Coordinates of C-alpha atoms and ligand atoms in Angstrom, one line a residue:
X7 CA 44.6 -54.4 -34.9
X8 CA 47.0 -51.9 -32.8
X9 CA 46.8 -53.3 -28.9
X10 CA 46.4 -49.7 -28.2
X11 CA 43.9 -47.6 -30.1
X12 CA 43.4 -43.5 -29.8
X13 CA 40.8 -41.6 -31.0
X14 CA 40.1 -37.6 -30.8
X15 CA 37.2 -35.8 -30.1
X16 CA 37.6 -32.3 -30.2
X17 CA 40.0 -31.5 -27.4
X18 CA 40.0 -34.8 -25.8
X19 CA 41.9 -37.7 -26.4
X20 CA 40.9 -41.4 -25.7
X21 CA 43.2 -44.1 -25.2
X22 CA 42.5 -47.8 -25.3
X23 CA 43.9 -50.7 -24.3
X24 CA 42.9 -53.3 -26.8
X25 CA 43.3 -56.8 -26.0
X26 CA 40.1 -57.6 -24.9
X27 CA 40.2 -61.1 -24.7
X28 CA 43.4 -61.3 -22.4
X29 CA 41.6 -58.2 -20.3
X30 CA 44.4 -55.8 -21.9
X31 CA 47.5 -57.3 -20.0
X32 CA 50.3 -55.6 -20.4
X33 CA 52.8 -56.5 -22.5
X34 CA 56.0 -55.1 -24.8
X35 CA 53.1 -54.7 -27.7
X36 CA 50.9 -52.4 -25.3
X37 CA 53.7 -50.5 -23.4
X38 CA 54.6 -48.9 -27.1
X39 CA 51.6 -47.9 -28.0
X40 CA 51.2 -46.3 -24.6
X41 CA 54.3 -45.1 -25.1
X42 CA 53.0 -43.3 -28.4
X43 CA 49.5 -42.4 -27.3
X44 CA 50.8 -40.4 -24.0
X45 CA 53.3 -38.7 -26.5
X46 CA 49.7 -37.2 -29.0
X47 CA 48.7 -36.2 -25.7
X48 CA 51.0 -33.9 -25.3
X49 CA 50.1 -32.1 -28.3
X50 CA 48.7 -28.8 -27.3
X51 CA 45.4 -29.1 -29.0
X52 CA 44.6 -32.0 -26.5
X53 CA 43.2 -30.2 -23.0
X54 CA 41.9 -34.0 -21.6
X55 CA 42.4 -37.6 -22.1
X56 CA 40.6 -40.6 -21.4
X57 CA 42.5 -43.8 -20.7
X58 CA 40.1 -47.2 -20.4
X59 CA 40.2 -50.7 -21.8
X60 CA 38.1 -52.4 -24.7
X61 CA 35.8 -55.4 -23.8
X62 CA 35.3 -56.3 -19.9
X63 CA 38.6 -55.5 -18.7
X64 CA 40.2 -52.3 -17.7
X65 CA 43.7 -53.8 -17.1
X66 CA 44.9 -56.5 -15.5
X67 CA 49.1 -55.3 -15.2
X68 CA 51.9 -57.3 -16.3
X69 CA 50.8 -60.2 -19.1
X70 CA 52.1 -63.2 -16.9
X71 CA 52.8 -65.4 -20.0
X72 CA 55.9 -63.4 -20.6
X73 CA 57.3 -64.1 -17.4
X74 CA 57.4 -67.6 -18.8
X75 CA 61.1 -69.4 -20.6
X76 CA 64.2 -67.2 -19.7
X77 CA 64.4 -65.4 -16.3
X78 CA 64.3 -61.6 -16.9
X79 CA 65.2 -58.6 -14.7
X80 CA 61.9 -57.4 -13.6
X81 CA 63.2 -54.3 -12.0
X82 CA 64.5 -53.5 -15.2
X83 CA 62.1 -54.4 -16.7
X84 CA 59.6 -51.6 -14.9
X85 CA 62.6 -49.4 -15.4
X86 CA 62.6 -49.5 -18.9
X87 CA 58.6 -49.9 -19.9
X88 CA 56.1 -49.3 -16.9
X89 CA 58.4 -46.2 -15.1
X90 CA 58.0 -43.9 -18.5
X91 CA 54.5 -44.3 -18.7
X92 CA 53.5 -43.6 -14.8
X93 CA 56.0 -40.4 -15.7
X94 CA 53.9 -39.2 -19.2
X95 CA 50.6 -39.6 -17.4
X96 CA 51.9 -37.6 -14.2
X97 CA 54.2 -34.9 -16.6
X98 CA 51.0 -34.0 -18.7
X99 CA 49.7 -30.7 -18.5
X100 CA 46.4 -32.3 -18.8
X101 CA 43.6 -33.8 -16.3
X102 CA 44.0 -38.0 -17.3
X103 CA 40.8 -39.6 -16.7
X104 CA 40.8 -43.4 -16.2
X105 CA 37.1 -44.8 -16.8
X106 CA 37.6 -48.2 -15.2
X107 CA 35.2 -50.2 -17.6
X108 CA 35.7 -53.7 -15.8
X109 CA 38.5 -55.6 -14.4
X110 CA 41.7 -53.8 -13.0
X111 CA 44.4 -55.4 -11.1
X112 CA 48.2 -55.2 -10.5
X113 CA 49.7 -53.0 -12.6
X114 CA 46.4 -52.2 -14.1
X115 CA 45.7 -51.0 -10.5
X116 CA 48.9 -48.7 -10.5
X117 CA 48.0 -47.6 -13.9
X118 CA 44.8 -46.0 -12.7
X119 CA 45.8 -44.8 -9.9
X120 CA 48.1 -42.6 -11.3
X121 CA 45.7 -41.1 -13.0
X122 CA 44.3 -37.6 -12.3
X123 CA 40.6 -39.3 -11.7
X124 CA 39.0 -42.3 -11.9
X125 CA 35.2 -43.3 -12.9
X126 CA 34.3 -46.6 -12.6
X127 CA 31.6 -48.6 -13.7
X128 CA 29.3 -50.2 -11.1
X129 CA 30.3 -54.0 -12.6
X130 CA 34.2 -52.6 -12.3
X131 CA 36.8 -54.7 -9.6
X132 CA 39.6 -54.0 -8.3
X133 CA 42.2 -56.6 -7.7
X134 CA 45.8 -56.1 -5.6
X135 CA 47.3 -59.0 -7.3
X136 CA 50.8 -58.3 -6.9
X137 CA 50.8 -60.7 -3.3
X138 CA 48.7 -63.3 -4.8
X139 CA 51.3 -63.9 -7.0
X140 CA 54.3 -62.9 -4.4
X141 CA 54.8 -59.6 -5.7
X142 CA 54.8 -56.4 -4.5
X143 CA 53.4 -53.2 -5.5
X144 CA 55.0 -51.6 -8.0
X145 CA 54.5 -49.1 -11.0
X146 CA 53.5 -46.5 -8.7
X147 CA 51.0 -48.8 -7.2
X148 CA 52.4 -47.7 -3.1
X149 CA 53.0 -44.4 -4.2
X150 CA 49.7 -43.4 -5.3
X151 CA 47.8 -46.3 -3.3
X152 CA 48.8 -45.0 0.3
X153 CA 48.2 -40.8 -1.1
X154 CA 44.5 -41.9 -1.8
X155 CA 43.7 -44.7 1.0
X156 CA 45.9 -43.4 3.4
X157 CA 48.3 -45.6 5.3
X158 CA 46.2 -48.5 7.2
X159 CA 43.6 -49.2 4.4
X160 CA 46.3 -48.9 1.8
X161 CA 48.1 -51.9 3.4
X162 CA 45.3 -53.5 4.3
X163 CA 43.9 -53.5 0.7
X164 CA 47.3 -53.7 -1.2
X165 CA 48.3 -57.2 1.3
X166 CA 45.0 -58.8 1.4
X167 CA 44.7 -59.7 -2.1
X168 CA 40.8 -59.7 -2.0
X169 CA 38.9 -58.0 -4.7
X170 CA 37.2 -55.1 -4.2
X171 CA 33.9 -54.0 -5.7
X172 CA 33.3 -50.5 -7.5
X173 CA 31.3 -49.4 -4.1
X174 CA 34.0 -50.7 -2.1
X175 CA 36.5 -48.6 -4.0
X176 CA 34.5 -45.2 -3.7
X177 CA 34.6 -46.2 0.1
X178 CA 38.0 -46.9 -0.2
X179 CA 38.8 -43.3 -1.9
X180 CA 40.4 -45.3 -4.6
X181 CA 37.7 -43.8 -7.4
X182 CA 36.0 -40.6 -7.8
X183 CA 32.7 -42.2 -8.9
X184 CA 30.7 -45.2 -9.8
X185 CA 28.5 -45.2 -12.4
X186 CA 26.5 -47.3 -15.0
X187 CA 28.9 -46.2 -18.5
X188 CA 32.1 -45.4 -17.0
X189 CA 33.4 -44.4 -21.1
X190 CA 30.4 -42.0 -21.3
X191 CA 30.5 -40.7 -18.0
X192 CA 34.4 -40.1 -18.2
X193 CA 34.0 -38.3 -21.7
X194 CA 31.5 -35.8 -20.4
X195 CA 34.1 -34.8 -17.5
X196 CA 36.7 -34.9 -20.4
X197 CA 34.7 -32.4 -22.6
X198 CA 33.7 -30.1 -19.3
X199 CA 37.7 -30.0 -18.8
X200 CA 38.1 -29.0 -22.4
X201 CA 36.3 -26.0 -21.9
X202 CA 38.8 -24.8 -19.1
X203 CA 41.5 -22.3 -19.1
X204 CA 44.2 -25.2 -19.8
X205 CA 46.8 -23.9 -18.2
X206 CA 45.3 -23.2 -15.0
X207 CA 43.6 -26.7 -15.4
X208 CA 47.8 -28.2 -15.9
X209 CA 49.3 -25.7 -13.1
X210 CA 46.4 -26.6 -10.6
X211 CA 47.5 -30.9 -11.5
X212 CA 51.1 -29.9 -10.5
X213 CA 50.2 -28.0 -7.5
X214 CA 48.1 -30.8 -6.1
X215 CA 51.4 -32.8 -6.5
X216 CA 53.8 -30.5 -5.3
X217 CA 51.9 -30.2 -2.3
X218 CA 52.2 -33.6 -1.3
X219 CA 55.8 -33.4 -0.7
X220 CA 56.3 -29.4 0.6
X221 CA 56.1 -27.7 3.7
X222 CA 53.9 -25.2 4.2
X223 CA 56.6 -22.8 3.5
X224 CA 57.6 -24.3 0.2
X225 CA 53.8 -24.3 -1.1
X226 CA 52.8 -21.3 -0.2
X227 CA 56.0 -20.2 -2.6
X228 CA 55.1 -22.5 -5.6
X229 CA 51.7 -21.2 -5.5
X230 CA 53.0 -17.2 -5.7
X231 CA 55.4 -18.8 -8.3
X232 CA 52.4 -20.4 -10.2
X233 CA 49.8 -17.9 -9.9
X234 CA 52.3 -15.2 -11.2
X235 CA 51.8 -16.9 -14.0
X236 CA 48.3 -17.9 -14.5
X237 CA 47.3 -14.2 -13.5
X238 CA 49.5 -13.2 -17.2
X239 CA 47.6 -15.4 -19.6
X240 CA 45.3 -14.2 -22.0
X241 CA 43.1 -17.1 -20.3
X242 CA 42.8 -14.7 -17.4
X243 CA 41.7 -11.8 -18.8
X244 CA 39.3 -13.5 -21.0
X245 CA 38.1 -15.2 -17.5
X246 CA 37.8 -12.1 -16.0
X247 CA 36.5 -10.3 -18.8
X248 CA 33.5 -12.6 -19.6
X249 CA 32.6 -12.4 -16.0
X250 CA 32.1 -8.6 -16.3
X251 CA 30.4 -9.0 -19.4
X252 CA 28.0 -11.4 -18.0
X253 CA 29.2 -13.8 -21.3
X254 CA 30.4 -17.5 -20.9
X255 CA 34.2 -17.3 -21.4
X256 CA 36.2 -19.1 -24.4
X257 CA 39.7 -19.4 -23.4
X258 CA 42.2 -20.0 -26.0
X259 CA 44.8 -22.2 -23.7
X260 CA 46.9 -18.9 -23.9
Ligands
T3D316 O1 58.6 -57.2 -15.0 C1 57.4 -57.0 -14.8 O2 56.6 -56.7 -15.7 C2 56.9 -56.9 -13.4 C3 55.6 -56.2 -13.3 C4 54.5 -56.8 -12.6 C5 53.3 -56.0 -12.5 C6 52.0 -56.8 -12.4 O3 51.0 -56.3 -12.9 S1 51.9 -58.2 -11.5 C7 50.2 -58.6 -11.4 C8 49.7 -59.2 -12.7 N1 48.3 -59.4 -12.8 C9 47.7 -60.4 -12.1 O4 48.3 -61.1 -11.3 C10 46.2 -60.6 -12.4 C11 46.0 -62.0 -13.0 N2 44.6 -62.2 -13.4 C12 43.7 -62.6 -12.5 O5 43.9 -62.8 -11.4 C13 42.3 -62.8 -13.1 O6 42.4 -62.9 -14.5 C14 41.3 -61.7 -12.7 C15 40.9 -61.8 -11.3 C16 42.0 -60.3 -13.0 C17 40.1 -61.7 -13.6 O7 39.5 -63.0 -13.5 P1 38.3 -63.5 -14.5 O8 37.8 -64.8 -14.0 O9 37.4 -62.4 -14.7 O10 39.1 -63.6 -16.0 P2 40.1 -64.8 -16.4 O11 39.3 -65.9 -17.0 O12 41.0 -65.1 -15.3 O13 40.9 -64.0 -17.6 C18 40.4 -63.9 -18.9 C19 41.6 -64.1 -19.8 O14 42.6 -63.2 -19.6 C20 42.2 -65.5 -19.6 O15 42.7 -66.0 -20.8 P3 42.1 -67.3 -21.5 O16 42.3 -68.4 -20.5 O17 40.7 -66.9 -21.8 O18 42.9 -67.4 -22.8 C21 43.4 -65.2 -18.6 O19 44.4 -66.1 -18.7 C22 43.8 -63.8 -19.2 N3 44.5 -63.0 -18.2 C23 44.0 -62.4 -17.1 N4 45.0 -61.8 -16.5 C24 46.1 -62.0 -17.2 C25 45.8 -62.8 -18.3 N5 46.8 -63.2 -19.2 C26 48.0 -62.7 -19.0 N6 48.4 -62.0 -17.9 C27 47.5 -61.6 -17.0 N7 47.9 -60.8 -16.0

């Protein structure tokens, strides 16, 4: 059995982690079929992904047993293997959705976070787990921590170490929601995204990011830049167009 499994419904594309018994650690086995599952997303026809873990785990980052024999090169090891992935999920044109089905630490943590939501079940934790071990936050994990927390709680979450339950994390900021069936809940947001103009779905995921960078200035330009755009798509029209005619709208990612 593939330690990554995708399946398609329609317009959206779920990914899963699948190493249930080890809580779908990371390891060289996962990172390529990550690797390939964030590379079918891509394909046009996709307008929403899903990314969440079989059995009781989300993901619980790096699979310590391969730090075990010969010393490695972590940092290029993250270089090589975690770096691309945190890049697909950011560089797709596409809302990802991470339904946090259980357990999530380290770089399982980073993981979801870099996601464009995330749903978590009400059984879900969430566990720093670099600085238990003596590492630091890495895979995106102070990037994307300290954008959703904000400075003091990200440190003081990130350092402590201490789990944090699924209502601690939608205090937190760190999820969107907390529900019962994080999958089913996450693939009814999937399918609502599916139905939106995709490329003012994509441009508005890029503006969010580009605005965490840019002056005032600067992202008041990318959004003439962006909207010059979007205002030429057939999408558009059709928007505009089934709002006169008092019809739902089906837009054709054009
Ligand atoms: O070069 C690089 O790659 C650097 C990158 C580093 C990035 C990182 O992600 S560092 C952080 C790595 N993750 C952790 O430190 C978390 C370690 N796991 C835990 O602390 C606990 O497992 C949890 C608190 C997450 C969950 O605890 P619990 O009691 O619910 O489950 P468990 O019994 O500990 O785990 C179940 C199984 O999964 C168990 O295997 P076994 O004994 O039944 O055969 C356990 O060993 C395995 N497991 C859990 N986490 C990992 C793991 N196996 C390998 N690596 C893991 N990270």
């Amino acid at each position: 059995m593939s330690d990554v499994l995708t399946g398609r419904d329609g317009a959206v594309l779920t990914v899963t982690l699948n190493r249930p018994e080890k809580l779908n650690a990371l390891t060289a086995g996962v990172h390529a079929g990550l690797h390939d599952a964030l590379a079918e997303a891509a394909d046009d026809e996709i307008r929403a992904v899903v990314l969440t873990g079989a059995g009781r785990g989300f993901c619980v980052g790096q699979d310590l047993t391969e730090f075990q024999g010969a010393a490695r090169d972590v940092g290029a090891h993250l270089r090589a293997t975690y770096h691309p992935t945190i890049h697909a999920i950011r560089g797709l044109d596409k809302p990802v959705i991470a339904a946090v089905n259980g357990v999530c630490a380290g770089a399982g943590l980073s993981l979801a976070a870099a996601c464009d939501l995330r749903i978590a079940a009400d059984s879900a934790t969430f566990v720093p787990g670099f600085v238990s071990i003596g590492l630091i936050p890495d895979s995106g994990g102070s990037w994307f921590i300290v954008r959703l927390l904000g400075q003091a709680r990200a440190f003081a979450f990130m350092s402590s170490g201490r789990t944090a339950t699924a209502a601690d994390a939608l205090e937190l900021g760190l999820v969107n929601e907390v529900v019962e069936d994080a999958g089913a809940r996450a693939a009814e947001v999937a399918v609502a995204y599916a139905a939106l103009p995709p490329l003012a779905v994509g441009m508005t995921k890029h503006l969010f990011e580009h605005a965490v960078t840019a002056t005032l200035d600067e992202q008041l330009e990318q959004e003439a830049k962006l909207q010059s755009l979007a205002a030429q798509s057939e999408d558009f029209r059709e928007g505009v167009t089934a709002f006169l005619e008092k019809r739902p709208p089906m837009f054709s990612g054009r």
